[in-house]
Structure formats: C-alpha cells, structure tokens
C-alpha cells in the first residue's frame, strides 16, 4: 500500500473506533462485541507502531482517545502508589546498595525480601474493620480509579477478614494478572496477558470482568499502622495468614552475589511459571530501614526491580534522525526496518548521543542488533560489520541544531573534567521550534501541571495548526476551531476544556518544575518552593537578580544556580512566568504544620554518625523543621558532627546561635 492509502485506511479505522466509543460510552448501547472492539483497537495500535507518521487525537494510544478513567470515580490514595527503579545488571545492583549506604551513612549487611515481579496491573484494597470497603487501580499514582465491584469479582480477593490480628484499617496492595493458560483463549483480543488483565479489570460492567479468570497476589501495603510487624517477609507471612495469596517463590537473600545467582536461575525457569514474570523485586527486609530510607519523587530507595534480560533482534538502519529535547539535547534516533522484538513491532531505536555513534561507528544502512527490555526505549547494541556495505560512510553529527539552525555545543563538566557526551542546541527558549514543543509537552505532563486530557500527540497537532506557541496559549484555546477539527467531537472538546480548567490550580513546586528549567527536577523544584513559599516571592527574587540566595538551600548548588540564571537571561522565559502567574492559581506550598521542630531552622557541619545529611534533612522536615546551608541570623541551631568546620562554629557563636551535638539534636525529637 502507498503512504496515502495507508493513511486513508488508518483514518477509516479511527472513525469506526470513534463511532463505537460513542455507542458504548455515551449511549451505552454497543453495536459490536467487546472482542471486535478490542481487535479494532489493536489494529490501530499496530498500524501506528509500524508507520510512525500515523497519528490522530482519537487514537487509543492518545490520552484523549478513550481512556476508561473517565468512567470511574477517582479516589486519592492515602499513600501514593509509586513505581520501582530498574536494575539490569550487577553494576546497577551495586549502585543501588551504594546509594543506600550513602544515605544511611553506614555499611551494614542488608537482608532482602526477594519477590517475583508479576507482569500484571497493581491494585489497592482498603479494609476497614475487616471489610473490603474500597478497591482502586494505580491510576497516576496519586489518584486511582474506584473499581471496587470489578475487584470483588476476583476469587483471590477476600471481602471479609475475620482474623483477630488483621489491622483495623489497612490498604493491601498487589498485582492483578491473568494466567498464561487463560490468556490463550483471549489472545486474539489482546496483545499480551498484561493488557488483557488491565482491559478486563476496568470494564464498565463488573459482570464482564467476572467472565475472565483474573488472579490477585498481594505483596505490600499502603496506609497501615503497626509496630508489631518488623519485616517485609513477616508481612508476607501475615498476608497469607489473613487469607491472601502470596507468591510461592518469595525468598530471603543477603548478598548481591546471592541475588544474582537466584536471578540467573529464575530467569531460566520462568517460562515454566503459570504467569508472566518480568523480573525480580528486591526489598530491604527491615521495615525500620525502609522507613529511614523513604522515597525519591517516583520510587522507594529501599527497593529495586531486577529485570530479566532484554529481547533482541537484527534490523537495518534506514535513516538516522536527530531529535531535539526540551533542554536542547540532540538525540540521534535510528529508523529501522520494522522488526518484531518480543511481541512488539519496533521501528525506532535510540542511539543515545554523538559519542555513542562514534564509539560504535554506527552508520546509515548498517545491520544492527536492537534490544528492548520492558517499557525502556529500544536501543542499538552493536553493528554487524560483516553486513556493512562497502560504500558506507561514517555518520557526521550535525554542527547546527536541525530544528532552528543555532550552533550546538558540548558542555565542559567541571567536576568530571570532561566534555559531555551529549551535544546541545544553544537556544534555550522558545525560539527553537522543537525545544518549544518539548517544553510544552513537559509543562502539561503528569508530574508538572498535569493536564489529563492533553496528550503529547495533541500538543504536536495543535502546534502544527498554530494553536499553541507558548504554555499560556493552552489557556486561551479556540475551542470552536478545535471542534471543527477532524477527530474532535463535542465530548472530547468538553473533556479537554474541563481538564485544562482543572489544571489552573497548581501547587508552587509543580509550577516551578513545569516551567522546565534545566537541572530543576521535581526534588529541586520542591526545595525552591519551600524556600520562596510563594510565586510572588520567586518572581521578586528573579527581578532583583538575587538568585544566589538559593545557594542557602541545602541541596541547591552552582549547577542549579547557573542554570536558573541562564534561564532568566532569556526574556521570553521571564514573560511566560509572569503571564502564567496571572492566569493560574499557584498555591503556596503546604507546609508541614505538625511537628516538634516547627519554625526551627537547622544547619549541619561535620560528619554525622550512622546517618547521611540527606537522611538527617528529611528527619527534620518530617518534623516540620527546615534546613539551611549558611550561618546567618535566621539560623536557630547548628548541629555539630565529627570534624566540623571551625569557621562555621565560630560564626554561630558570634551570632548567639545554639550549638547542638548530634545526640542533643536527636533528643529534641525523642
Ligand atoms: S512493590 C513502592 N512488589 O511493579 C513499591 N511491586 O514498577 C511498590 N509489581 O506498580 C511496588 N510485583 O505493579 C512490588 N512483588 C512486587 C511486585 C510489584 C509486581 C509491580 C507493581 C508496581 C510495579 C513497580
């Protein structure tokens, strides 16, 4: 088929998909079977995978295309449902332990609860006084969909628990999945067992869920208060006693070597299991250590998923494109002849950066090995030199940005004393088209402003139609024009309007993250927000060129300050923030108002024993205190560890600031 024919074929499928969505979700009178509907959806997704130029706002791959979430009431998780960071090899595992030791500032033998990572979808079950009162999906991690009735159809999920030791109020969390055998019957309807479980579980009608044999294995908790259970492995045993299914392969192991050996063995045997497992999860067994380690923005510090090795296949590079990212990074992407890798058709593979291309001498027309693991972007592993064409030439990385033509540079890293592997466009701002689009995509993303109904593809589409150029344009969209666009019905336009309106109320830290300053990720945005407290103060600091004040914040350094300065040197960035702050309702950061250390500021000097600075800092913040990084009148306590800086102690004495030893400080907290 020619490109135009493929496009036409695709558009027809989309039209049909829209029609059935309307019949099912708006009119509640489906005219086709679920099987037919799912097949249609699958065909559209397969087409998009195969022909990357196909896109449509109503595609099931788009968040504005039908997402079942609109059909379910949302409920805020009492404790967020986070994901896990991944390890692929021994280095990653060693790194994981190293970070733990650094955080705790001590090296101890760690004991792990090892559990298979079942490839299904997670669910949370709230039990009050032994009764299942609420069941939710993970949703976006903060809010889940209420799917209690659907979950209740799963035979492994108890509705009532009479065990006297069962906590009065607890969220039990685990994985809903479908066994491989049961999937055989459904394999024409869904791409894999995971999709089948997800689709079945989120049926509008619980009776439909009942028809498919779903299973539930419990592995952790959300909200839960107990001082009786001290270990993850004990929690797993309790789950079993209370009547939940737990994995029969759960294990306790100690060293990285043992983890590796078990992983190797399990990886070989996993095909014999009744269900799909895509790795092993290692959790620090001691719940007290888990509590100390806490979480980063997206995942716990005390657990990691050790994935099984990737599937791979050979294919030929037909083109190399340079993508421009939000921060100007130029990423080369190989377009390859579509190839099936572990059940997914892959037609693009990342080449990471310029250095990687040079190191592997990757060229146009080369036959390469492409690897794909789980949800990670496929990448080129090696070149099959035997298959290289004689005429082939080295790939020359462009010196100018392919989007705006500006000069590109490799930055010199003062710490590592090396040039970055990544080449960047020097045009920080909205003058570079590709950077601008990526900045807008970042602005609307989940961890930022979070506009539920506006997906990345829609942003691209609106950009092409000249509907948006800056983030603020989102709040001034021409909805009449949109409703006349192909693929947009009244329902999708009103959904879009609604979610844009909802996004206007945003906490300060999310806003500071959303504006997309390089080196200001979620954690740093939080630090800045805690410091300035309001958007007004933030803008005023920028106006007075007082960004150096942020150096007072423990955790913010030269890199972040330089990046902030560079960002605001560009006047359009400043104007955007001013504009947005007049449109949005940016709420001051909610401070922790309950705690023994409220209104107290602390600073550390010297090495603490058995605790890192990061841990000490979160301990103070959990108790409503704050940590600063310079001695001045605002400081209340200077905490002294081993080998303190004399100058700081001297300054503190001069200003009459109280000086505490680590022990005295911990006594403040009991
Ligand atoms: S613990 C904060 N344990 O993996 C830690 N997760 O990427 C929460 N999963 O969303 C997860 N088996 O769907 C945990 N034994 C296990 C698991 C498991 C599968 C899934 C779960 C989660 C994802 C994390």
XYZ file of C-alpha atoms and ligand atoms in Angstrom:
694
model
C 0.000 0.000 0.000
C 1.154 3.551 -0.696
C 1.538 6.049 2.124
C -1.672 7.889 1.200
C -3.622 4.635 1.087
C -2.281 3.549 4.444
C -3.257 6.888 5.896
C -6.758 6.622 4.467
C -7.136 3.084 5.751
C -5.972 4.215 9.186
C -8.316 7.223 9.286
C -11.258 4.970 8.454
C -10.359 2.665 11.310
C -10.178 5.674 13.642
C -13.615 6.848 12.512
C -15.023 3.439 13.220
C -13.328 3.390 16.612
C -14.853 6.762 17.486
C -18.279 5.579 16.469
C -18.110 2.548 18.747
C -16.741 4.608 21.606
C -19.720 6.887 21.378
C -22.133 3.957 21.188
C -20.590 2.263 24.168
C -19.578 5.074 26.470
C -22.056 7.818 25.736
C -25.129 5.967 24.555
C -24.479 2.734 26.487
C -25.680 0.736 23.509
C -22.742 -1.098 21.950
C -23.313 -2.436 18.462
C -20.281 -4.722 18.315
C -18.835 -7.353 20.632
C -16.009 -6.459 23.027
C -13.843 -8.778 21.032
C -14.451 -6.858 17.838
C -13.831 -3.562 19.630
C -10.532 -4.724 21.102
C -9.399 -6.096 17.765
C -10.100 -2.752 16.162
C -8.099 -1.022 18.870
C -5.240 -3.456 18.399
C -5.211 -2.937 14.669
C -4.940 0.834 15.100
C -2.092 0.485 17.583
C -0.265 -1.972 15.322
C -0.580 0.436 12.410
C 0.831 3.295 14.489
C 3.730 1.138 15.592
C 4.502 0.157 12.065
C 4.047 3.553 10.389
C 5.337 6.202 12.753
C 3.791 9.064 10.699
C 0.257 7.985 11.606
C -1.386 9.951 14.371
C -4.839 11.036 15.361
C -6.183 12.621 18.531
C -8.779 9.926 18.879
C -6.279 7.102 18.729
C -6.403 4.654 21.647
C -2.696 5.493 22.122
C -3.657 9.030 22.958
C -4.836 10.071 26.369
C -7.722 11.872 24.741
C -8.781 8.834 22.844
C -10.968 6.784 25.088
C -9.368 6.160 28.435
C -11.530 4.178 30.803
C -10.644 6.515 33.638
C -13.485 8.825 32.619
C -15.872 6.049 33.543
C -14.700 5.573 37.065
C -14.808 7.835 40.035
C -11.339 8.786 41.186
C -10.059 8.361 44.679
C -6.896 9.807 46.177
C -4.553 7.125 47.515
C -3.808 7.684 51.204
C -0.243 6.630 50.425
C 0.954 7.185 46.859
C 1.360 4.138 44.619
C 4.870 4.602 43.305
C 6.818 2.581 40.810
C 10.194 0.879 41.192
C 13.512 1.823 39.684
C 15.077 -0.813 37.471
C 18.351 -2.712 37.553
C 19.601 -4.666 34.568
C 22.974 -5.935 35.771
C 25.362 -6.326 38.682
C 26.642 -2.751 38.348
C 23.119 -1.441 38.803
C 22.663 -3.584 41.895
C 25.956 -2.451 43.386
C 24.987 1.100 42.684
C 21.649 0.549 44.407
C 23.385 -0.724 47.568
C 25.958 2.048 47.414
C 23.233 4.688 47.381
C 21.618 3.028 50.391
C 24.899 3.004 52.300
C 25.494 6.640 51.388
C 22.048 7.626 52.534
C 22.342 5.773 55.798
C 25.992 6.751 56.078
C 26.826 3.270 57.215
C 27.585 -0.072 55.614
C 25.703 -2.993 57.058
C 24.805 -6.381 55.723
C 21.457 -5.967 54.044
C 18.747 -8.591 54.044
C 16.367 -8.647 51.102
C 12.871 -9.915 50.592
C 13.011 -11.265 47.041
C 9.734 -11.492 45.136
C 8.862 -12.247 41.519
C 7.713 -9.179 39.618
C 4.443 -10.395 38.180
C 3.586 -8.591 34.973
C 0.020 -7.514 35.613
C -1.510 -4.331 36.949
C -1.433 -3.197 40.536
C -4.463 -2.635 42.713
C -5.052 -1.305 46.206
C -7.663 -2.737 48.587
C -8.823 -0.782 51.616
C -10.139 -2.864 54.515
C -11.828 -1.232 57.474
C -12.750 -3.438 60.428
C -12.066 -6.463 58.282
C -14.370 -5.418 55.482
C -13.297 -4.593 51.939
C -14.649 -1.072 51.520
C -12.694 0.269 48.556
C -10.710 -1.137 45.653
C -8.730 1.094 43.297
C -6.375 0.890 40.355
C -2.994 2.625 40.469
C -4.185 5.443 38.171
C -1.490 8.093 38.014
C -0.041 7.014 41.354
C -1.751 9.823 43.264
C -5.359 9.190 42.265
C -6.710 5.776 41.395
C -9.940 4.688 39.720
C -12.558 3.210 42.010
C -13.042 -0.331 40.702
C -14.272 -1.996 43.883
C -17.001 -4.042 42.209
C -14.704 -5.309 39.487
C -12.056 -6.289 42.043
C -14.669 -8.048 44.156
C -15.286 -10.497 41.294
C -11.741 -11.862 41.722
C -11.845 -15.017 43.784
C -8.447 -14.385 45.416
C -9.698 -11.155 46.972
C -11.414 -11.699 50.345
C -14.452 -9.499 51.024
C -14.315 -10.009 54.756
C -11.433 -10.975 57.027
C -12.094 -12.300 60.498
C -8.545 -12.918 61.727
C -8.150 -11.164 65.078
C -4.697 -9.841 64.150
C -5.912 -8.242 60.940
C -5.361 -4.459 61.215
C -8.453 -2.289 61.722
C -7.540 -0.006 58.827
C -5.172 -1.063 56.088
C -4.579 -0.811 52.325
C -3.400 -4.126 50.910
C -1.631 -3.844 47.581
C -0.805 -6.421 44.981
C -0.945 -7.460 41.355
C -3.975 -8.440 39.297
C -2.991 -10.762 36.467
C -4.168 -13.422 34.098
C -2.545 -16.851 33.831
C -0.835 -17.792 30.571
C -3.248 -20.697 30.039
C -6.283 -18.487 30.386
C -4.747 -15.944 28.054
C -4.591 -18.466 25.219
C -8.364 -18.105 24.878
C -8.067 -14.327 24.666
C -5.036 -13.957 22.518
C -6.946 -12.638 19.526
C -8.323 -9.834 21.627
C -5.279 -8.532 23.448
C -1.587 -8.109 22.715
C -0.425 -9.780 25.940
C -1.693 -11.052 29.316
C -0.977 -7.720 30.967
C -3.242 -5.803 28.573
C -5.847 -8.486 28.985
C -5.809 -8.091 32.774
C -5.949 -4.316 32.534
C -8.744 -4.267 29.966
C -10.819 -6.828 31.819
C -10.405 -5.237 35.206
C -11.503 -1.820 34.047
C -14.690 -2.902 32.317
C -17.548 -0.573 32.973
C -19.707 -3.513 33.846
C -18.380 -5.765 36.622
C -20.339 -8.684 35.151
C -17.950 -8.539 32.183
C -14.944 -8.716 34.489
C -16.368 -11.812 36.086
C -16.209 -13.720 32.792
C -12.409 -13.656 32.656
C -10.423 -15.545 35.298
C -8.306 -12.881 36.983
C -5.954 -13.585 39.886
C -4.560 -11.476 42.699
C -1.256 -11.815 44.541
C -0.662 -9.477 47.497
C 2.811 -8.074 48.204
C 2.737 -4.775 50.078
C 0.664 -2.221 51.936
C -0.253 1.423 51.512
C -1.764 3.053 54.574
C -1.123 0.887 57.635
C -0.095 1.482 61.215
C 1.530 -1.251 63.211
C 4.574 -1.697 65.317
C 4.158 -5.455 65.546
C 5.425 -6.358 62.097
C 9.126 -5.671 61.694
C 9.997 -7.263 58.365
C 8.613 -7.394 54.845
C 8.911 -11.193 54.954
C 6.782 -11.237 58.129
C 4.240 -9.015 56.430
C 4.081 -11.509 53.561
C 3.505 -14.358 56.035
C 0.756 -12.341 57.725
C -0.898 -11.713 54.365
C -1.053 -15.447 53.860
C -2.481 -15.987 57.329
C -5.150 -13.340 56.692
C -6.304 -15.209 53.598
C -4.469 -13.547 50.713
C -2.490 -15.348 48.040
C 1.209 -14.517 48.108
C 3.855 -15.712 45.708
C 5.208 -19.167 46.492
C 8.603 -18.009 45.179
C 9.172 -15.277 47.784
C 12.564 -15.692 49.423
C 15.014 -14.015 51.781
C 18.545 -13.430 50.465
C 21.528 -11.483 51.684
C 24.341 -10.584 49.306
C 24.363 -9.224 45.777
C 26.014 -12.462 44.688
C 23.103 -14.459 46.057
C 20.650 -12.118 44.350
C 22.480 -12.538 41.051
C 22.583 -16.332 41.302
C 18.909 -16.559 42.134
C 18.080 -14.153 39.308
C 20.028 -16.254 36.798
C 18.240 -19.399 37.842
C 14.812 -17.813 37.943
C 15.311 -16.256 34.537
C 15.880 -19.699 33.029
C 12.966 -21.302 34.823
C 10.433 -18.525 34.439
C 8.913 -19.958 31.265
C 7.532 -22.814 33.301
C 5.608 -20.492 35.600
C 1.849 -20.202 35.235
C 2.037 -16.448 34.680
C 4.332 -13.822 33.121
C 7.125 -12.534 35.331
C 9.333 -9.740 34.002
C 11.914 -9.598 36.770
C 12.506 -9.922 40.492
C 11.789 -7.275 43.109
C 14.330 -6.869 45.922
C 13.069 -5.079 49.018
C 15.124 -4.280 52.102
C 13.566 -6.666 54.578
C 13.690 -4.473 57.678
C 10.661 -2.174 57.772
C 12.533 0.172 60.076
C 15.277 0.588 57.480
C 12.625 1.052 54.799
C 11.136 3.861 56.834
C 14.531 5.521 57.273
C 15.309 5.267 53.580
C 11.990 6.664 52.389
C 11.242 7.671 48.813
C 12.562 9.790 45.995
C 9.981 11.502 43.787
C 8.958 8.351 41.937
C 10.233 5.287 43.730
C 11.326 3.918 47.084
C 15.035 3.978 47.967
C 14.620 0.583 49.628
C 13.514 -1.497 46.641
C 14.536 -2.198 43.098
C 13.212 -4.304 40.218
C 15.880 -6.517 38.670
C 14.589 -7.030 35.155
C 15.178 -10.134 33.067
C 17.365 -9.612 30.063
C 16.039 -7.934 27.048
C 14.729 -9.450 23.878
C 16.665 -8.505 20.801
C 16.601 -8.759 17.006
C 18.629 -7.643 13.984
C 17.393 -4.996 11.586
C 18.706 -2.465 9.102
C 19.077 1.272 9.712
C 17.128 3.130 7.038
C 17.676 6.628 8.410
C 19.227 8.484 11.317
C 17.241 11.449 12.643
C 18.332 13.908 15.267
C 15.696 14.666 17.874
C 15.898 17.859 19.885
C 14.835 17.516 23.504
C 13.409 20.023 25.944
C 16.816 21.050 27.247
C 18.309 21.236 23.770
C 19.954 17.797 23.917
C 20.381 16.313 20.461
C 19.472 12.629 20.465
C 20.166 10.557 17.387
C 17.436 8.034 16.615
C 17.820 5.202 14.124
C 14.812 4.441 11.976
C 14.990 0.729 11.332
C 13.096 -1.678 9.172
C 10.187 -2.718 11.407
C 11.064 -5.851 13.342
C 9.209 -7.884 15.937
C 11.081 -7.895 19.253
C 9.425 -9.979 21.939
C 5.916 -9.379 20.642
C 6.232 -5.666 19.855
C 6.910 -4.210 16.421
C 9.865 -1.847 16.748
C 10.737 0.704 14.068
C 12.873 3.219 16.019
C 15.896 2.699 18.247
C 17.784 5.298 20.219
C 21.497 5.823 19.555
C 21.782 7.877 22.772
C 24.254 10.600 21.751
C 27.087 11.653 19.469
C 29.802 9.822 21.447
C 27.876 6.566 21.275
C 27.665 6.810 17.466
C 31.404 7.446 17.263
C 32.266 4.678 19.718
C 30.171 2.064 17.949
C 30.794 3.596 14.499
C 27.111 3.307 13.642
C 26.319 4.194 10.018
C 23.340 4.577 7.754
C 22.492 1.245 6.092
C 24.177 -0.806 8.838
C 22.610 -4.011 10.097
C 22.361 -3.645 13.859
C 21.268 -5.608 16.890
C 18.413 -3.841 18.671
C 17.486 -4.646 22.247
C 14.266 -3.930 24.066
C 13.514 -4.518 27.749
C 10.081 -3.888 29.232
C 8.996 -0.299 28.886
C 12.514 1.002 28.193
C 13.119 2.608 24.751
C 14.746 0.104 22.340
C 18.442 0.775 21.703
C 21.157 -0.302 19.286
C 23.613 -2.692 20.919
C 26.069 -3.463 18.139
C 26.769 -3.292 14.431
C 27.094 -6.443 12.347
C 30.245 -5.367 10.471
C 30.112 -8.358 8.128
C 26.946 -6.958 6.641
C 28.280 -3.419 6.178
C 28.094 -2.097 2.619
C 31.457 -1.222 1.063
C 30.384 2.287 0.125
C 29.190 3.161 3.612
C 30.465 6.380 5.154
C 30.878 7.497 8.746
C 27.876 9.332 10.134
C 28.592 13.028 10.583
C 26.784 14.539 13.509
C 25.380 17.982 12.588
C 27.111 21.050 13.999
C 23.924 23.053 13.915
C 20.571 22.370 15.507
C 18.387 20.596 12.926
C 15.376 22.480 14.244
C 16.490 26.124 14.499
C 19.947 26.138 12.945
C 21.661 27.510 16.060
C 25.154 26.498 16.982
C 25.419 23.304 19.047
C 27.952 22.679 21.792
C 29.231 20.037 24.121
C 29.485 21.436 27.613
C 32.578 21.021 29.759
C 31.826 19.399 33.081
C 33.979 20.993 35.779
C 33.583 18.101 38.180
C 34.462 15.250 35.845
C 36.844 17.464 33.812
C 35.395 16.007 30.640
C 33.215 17.193 27.826
C 29.616 15.927 27.956
C 28.718 13.057 25.664
C 25.606 14.989 24.694
C 25.619 17.808 22.146
C 23.097 20.579 22.741
C 21.360 23.353 20.882
C 22.423 26.657 22.470
C 18.993 28.159 22.004
C 17.496 27.854 25.482
C 13.978 29.164 24.981
C 11.018 29.155 22.692
C 12.837 30.323 19.558
C 13.796 26.789 18.660
C 10.645 25.064 17.437
C 11.483 21.559 18.650
C 12.616 22.767 22.076
C 9.419 24.799 22.383
C 7.213 21.809 21.571
C 9.079 19.642 24.069
C 8.812 22.356 26.714
C 5.055 22.491 26.246
C 4.839 18.697 26.440
C 6.799 18.832 29.681
C 4.565 21.612 31.008
C 1.402 19.519 30.631
C 2.940 16.262 31.873
C 1.734 14.335 34.927
C 4.351 15.462 37.421
C 4.059 19.050 36.193
C 0.783 20.906 35.516
C -0.904 17.593 34.744
C -3.485 18.222 32.056
C -5.202 14.899 31.905
C -6.910 15.372 28.543
C -3.985 16.881 26.648
C -1.546 14.275 25.361
C 1.785 14.701 23.634
C 0.303 13.966 20.248
C -2.348 16.629 20.734
C 0.352 19.170 21.563
C 2.106 18.328 18.288
C -1.162 18.555 16.431
C -2.075 21.924 17.972
C 1.420 23.196 17.243
C 1.126 22.230 13.585
C -2.194 24.070 13.445
C -0.653 27.158 15.022
C -2.982 26.911 18.028
C -0.164 26.983 20.571
C 3.292 28.510 20.706
C 3.749 29.045 24.470
C 2.373 27.282 27.561
C -0.019 30.152 28.279
C -1.721 29.589 24.903
C -3.219 26.422 26.381
C -5.452 28.638 28.492
C -6.649 30.635 25.527
C -7.523 27.920 23.035
C -10.014 28.468 20.278
C -12.430 25.639 21.106
C -14.668 26.446 18.141
C -11.786 25.821 15.834
C -10.887 22.618 17.672
C -14.409 21.214 17.498
C -14.248 21.576 13.722
C -11.024 19.586 13.501
C -11.089 16.060 12.217
C -11.275 13.576 15.054
C -12.687 16.022 17.605
C -16.259 15.503 18.808
C -18.246 17.521 21.338
C -17.380 15.091 24.090
C -13.629 15.246 23.544
C -13.699 19.050 23.347
C -15.634 19.352 26.588
C -13.281 16.867 28.275
C -10.338 18.936 27.131
C -11.877 22.166 28.400
C -12.604 20.547 31.732
C -9.127 19.195 32.288
C -7.495 22.470 31.258
C -9.693 24.322 33.733
C -8.850 21.821 36.444
C -5.156 22.331 35.856
C -5.339 26.020 36.698
C -4.973 25.313 40.371
C -1.427 24.166 40.871
C 0.958 23.941 43.839
C 4.056 26.128 43.596
C 6.558 23.257 43.426
C 4.758 21.651 40.494
C 4.663 25.001 38.742
C 8.396 25.576 39.206
C 9.026 22.092 37.841
C 6.617 22.650 34.941
C 8.365 25.722 33.551
C 11.185 23.404 32.638
C 14.429 24.863 33.947
C 17.345 22.541 33.308
C 18.627 20.845 36.498
C 15.420 21.766 38.343
C 13.698 18.418 38.625
C 10.836 17.574 40.961
C 13.020 17.410 44.051
C 14.840 20.676 43.387
C 11.590 22.436 42.489
C 10.303 21.402 45.909
C 13.392 22.845 47.581
C 12.972 26.156 45.754
C 9.257 26.276 46.556
C 9.872 25.591 50.237
C 12.368 28.422 50.281
C 10.399 31.134 48.452
C 6.976 29.994 49.704
C 5.022 31.948 47.055
C 5.248 32.682 43.350
C 5.317 36.388 44.185
C 8.491 35.941 46.194
C 10.006 33.843 43.446
C 9.374 36.474 40.779
C 10.644 39.200 43.065
C 13.929 37.312 43.648
C 14.336 36.969 39.897
C 13.616 40.688 39.412
C 16.154 41.687 41.992
C 18.725 39.304 40.447
C 19.019 37.635 43.822
C 19.113 34.053 42.592
C 22.317 33.452 44.558
C 20.113 33.406 47.634
C 19.154 29.864 46.620
C 22.681 28.777 47.479
C 21.431 28.902 51.061
C 19.280 25.881 50.348
C 20.838 22.598 51.280
C 20.809 20.602 48.039
C 20.980 23.538 45.591
C 24.430 24.243 44.186
C 26.281 26.161 41.474
C 24.929 23.944 38.690
C 21.328 24.768 39.546
C 22.028 28.468 40.135
C 23.845 28.821 36.805
C 21.024 27.077 35.055
C 18.438 29.355 36.705
C 20.444 32.410 35.690
C 20.784 31.225 32.126
C 17.068 30.509 32.002
C 16.117 34.007 33.101
C 18.668 35.692 30.838
C 16.189 34.770 28.155
C 13.482 37.399 28.495
C 10.805 35.233 26.914
C 11.129 32.764 29.795
C 10.502 35.564 32.264
C 7.482 36.835 30.355
C 5.968 33.351 30.240
C 6.177 33.025 34.005
C 4.601 36.431 34.513
C 1.792 35.576 32.113
C 1.176 32.164 33.635
C 1.155 33.515 37.145
C -1.671 35.856 36.162
C -3.704 33.029 34.586
C -3.075 30.248 37.085
C -3.894 29.926 40.707
C -0.462 28.940 42.025
C -0.910 27.868 45.611
C 1.757 28.407 48.223
C 3.431 25.292 49.378
C 1.547 23.482 52.093
C 3.981 23.329 54.908
C 4.064 20.577 57.403
C 2.468 22.373 60.353
C 2.558 19.441 62.736
C 5.823 18.578 64.269
C 8.164 19.106 67.152
C 10.555 21.224 65.122
C 8.045 23.707 63.701
C 9.574 27.151 62.981
C 13.054 25.891 63.794
C 15.938 26.125 61.355
C 18.939 23.837 61.440
C 22.299 23.581 59.804
C 24.850 20.781 59.869
C 28.611 20.900 59.950
C 30.903 17.861 60.078
C 30.132 14.229 59.523
C 27.149 12.707 61.307
C 27.395 9.211 62.670
C 25.238 6.466 61.154
C 23.212 8.899 59.140
C 23.744 10.879 55.972
C 22.919 14.558 55.549
C 20.027 13.628 53.269
C 18.516 11.395 55.942
C 19.032 13.973 58.668
C 17.397 16.590 56.470
C 14.308 14.514 55.808
C 14.045 13.713 59.507
C 13.976 17.439 60.282
C 11.471 18.139 57.554
C 9.188 15.315 58.606
C 9.012 17.079 61.953
C 8.184 20.436 60.362
C 11.642 21.991 60.730
C 13.796 23.318 57.913
C 17.448 23.024 56.948
C 19.574 25.919 55.679
C 23.109 25.888 54.401
C 24.666 29.083 55.716
C 25.145 30.571 59.139
C 23.082 33.723 59.485
C 20.612 35.325 61.860
C 17.786 33.131 60.606
C 19.547 30.011 61.834
C 18.414 28.633 65.195
C 20.556 25.540 65.728
C 23.932 24.449 64.395
C 24.338 20.677 64.662
C 27.908 19.515 65.002
C 29.200 16.198 63.764
C 32.724 14.847 63.503
C 35.389 17.325 62.260
C 33.155 20.391 61.953
C 34.231 23.493 60.016
C 35.690 25.791 62.659
C 34.719 28.943 60.819
C 31.040 27.966 60.920
C 31.153 27.145 64.624
C 32.874 30.461 65.281
C 30.295 32.406 63.273
C 27.469 30.640 65.073
C 28.963 31.510 68.444
C 29.301 35.143 67.431
C 25.649 35.302 66.413
C 24.498 33.531 69.569
C 23.167 30.533 67.672
C 22.590 27.402 69.743
C 25.085 24.641 69.092
C 23.972 21.020 69.430
C 25.723 17.685 69.190
C 24.062 15.023 67.081
C 22.829 13.354 70.255
C 21.346 16.558 71.664
C 19.589 17.184 68.389
C 18.127 13.674 68.298
C 16.938 14.194 71.867
C 14.811 17.106 70.633
C 12.986 14.501 68.596
C 12.863 11.897 71.380
S 6.216 -3.265 45.338
C 6.667 1.268 46.112
N 6.287 -5.797 44.776
O 5.791 -3.470 39.752
C 6.805 -0.142 45.664
N 5.610 -4.298 43.048
O 7.330 -0.845 38.998
C 5.576 -0.661 45.082
N 4.998 -5.383 40.941
O 3.439 -0.913 40.167
C 5.626 -1.925 44.406
N 5.351 -7.452 41.602
O 2.580 -3.265 39.663
C 6.030 -4.567 44.313
N 6.362 -8.078 44.462
C 6.111 -6.860 43.980
C 5.650 -6.641 42.649
C 5.421 -5.335 42.219
C 4.952 -6.687 40.602
C 4.659 -4.252 40.030
C 3.636 -3.287 40.569
C 4.289 -1.938 40.584
C 5.419 -2.128 39.639
C 6.571 -1.239 40.047
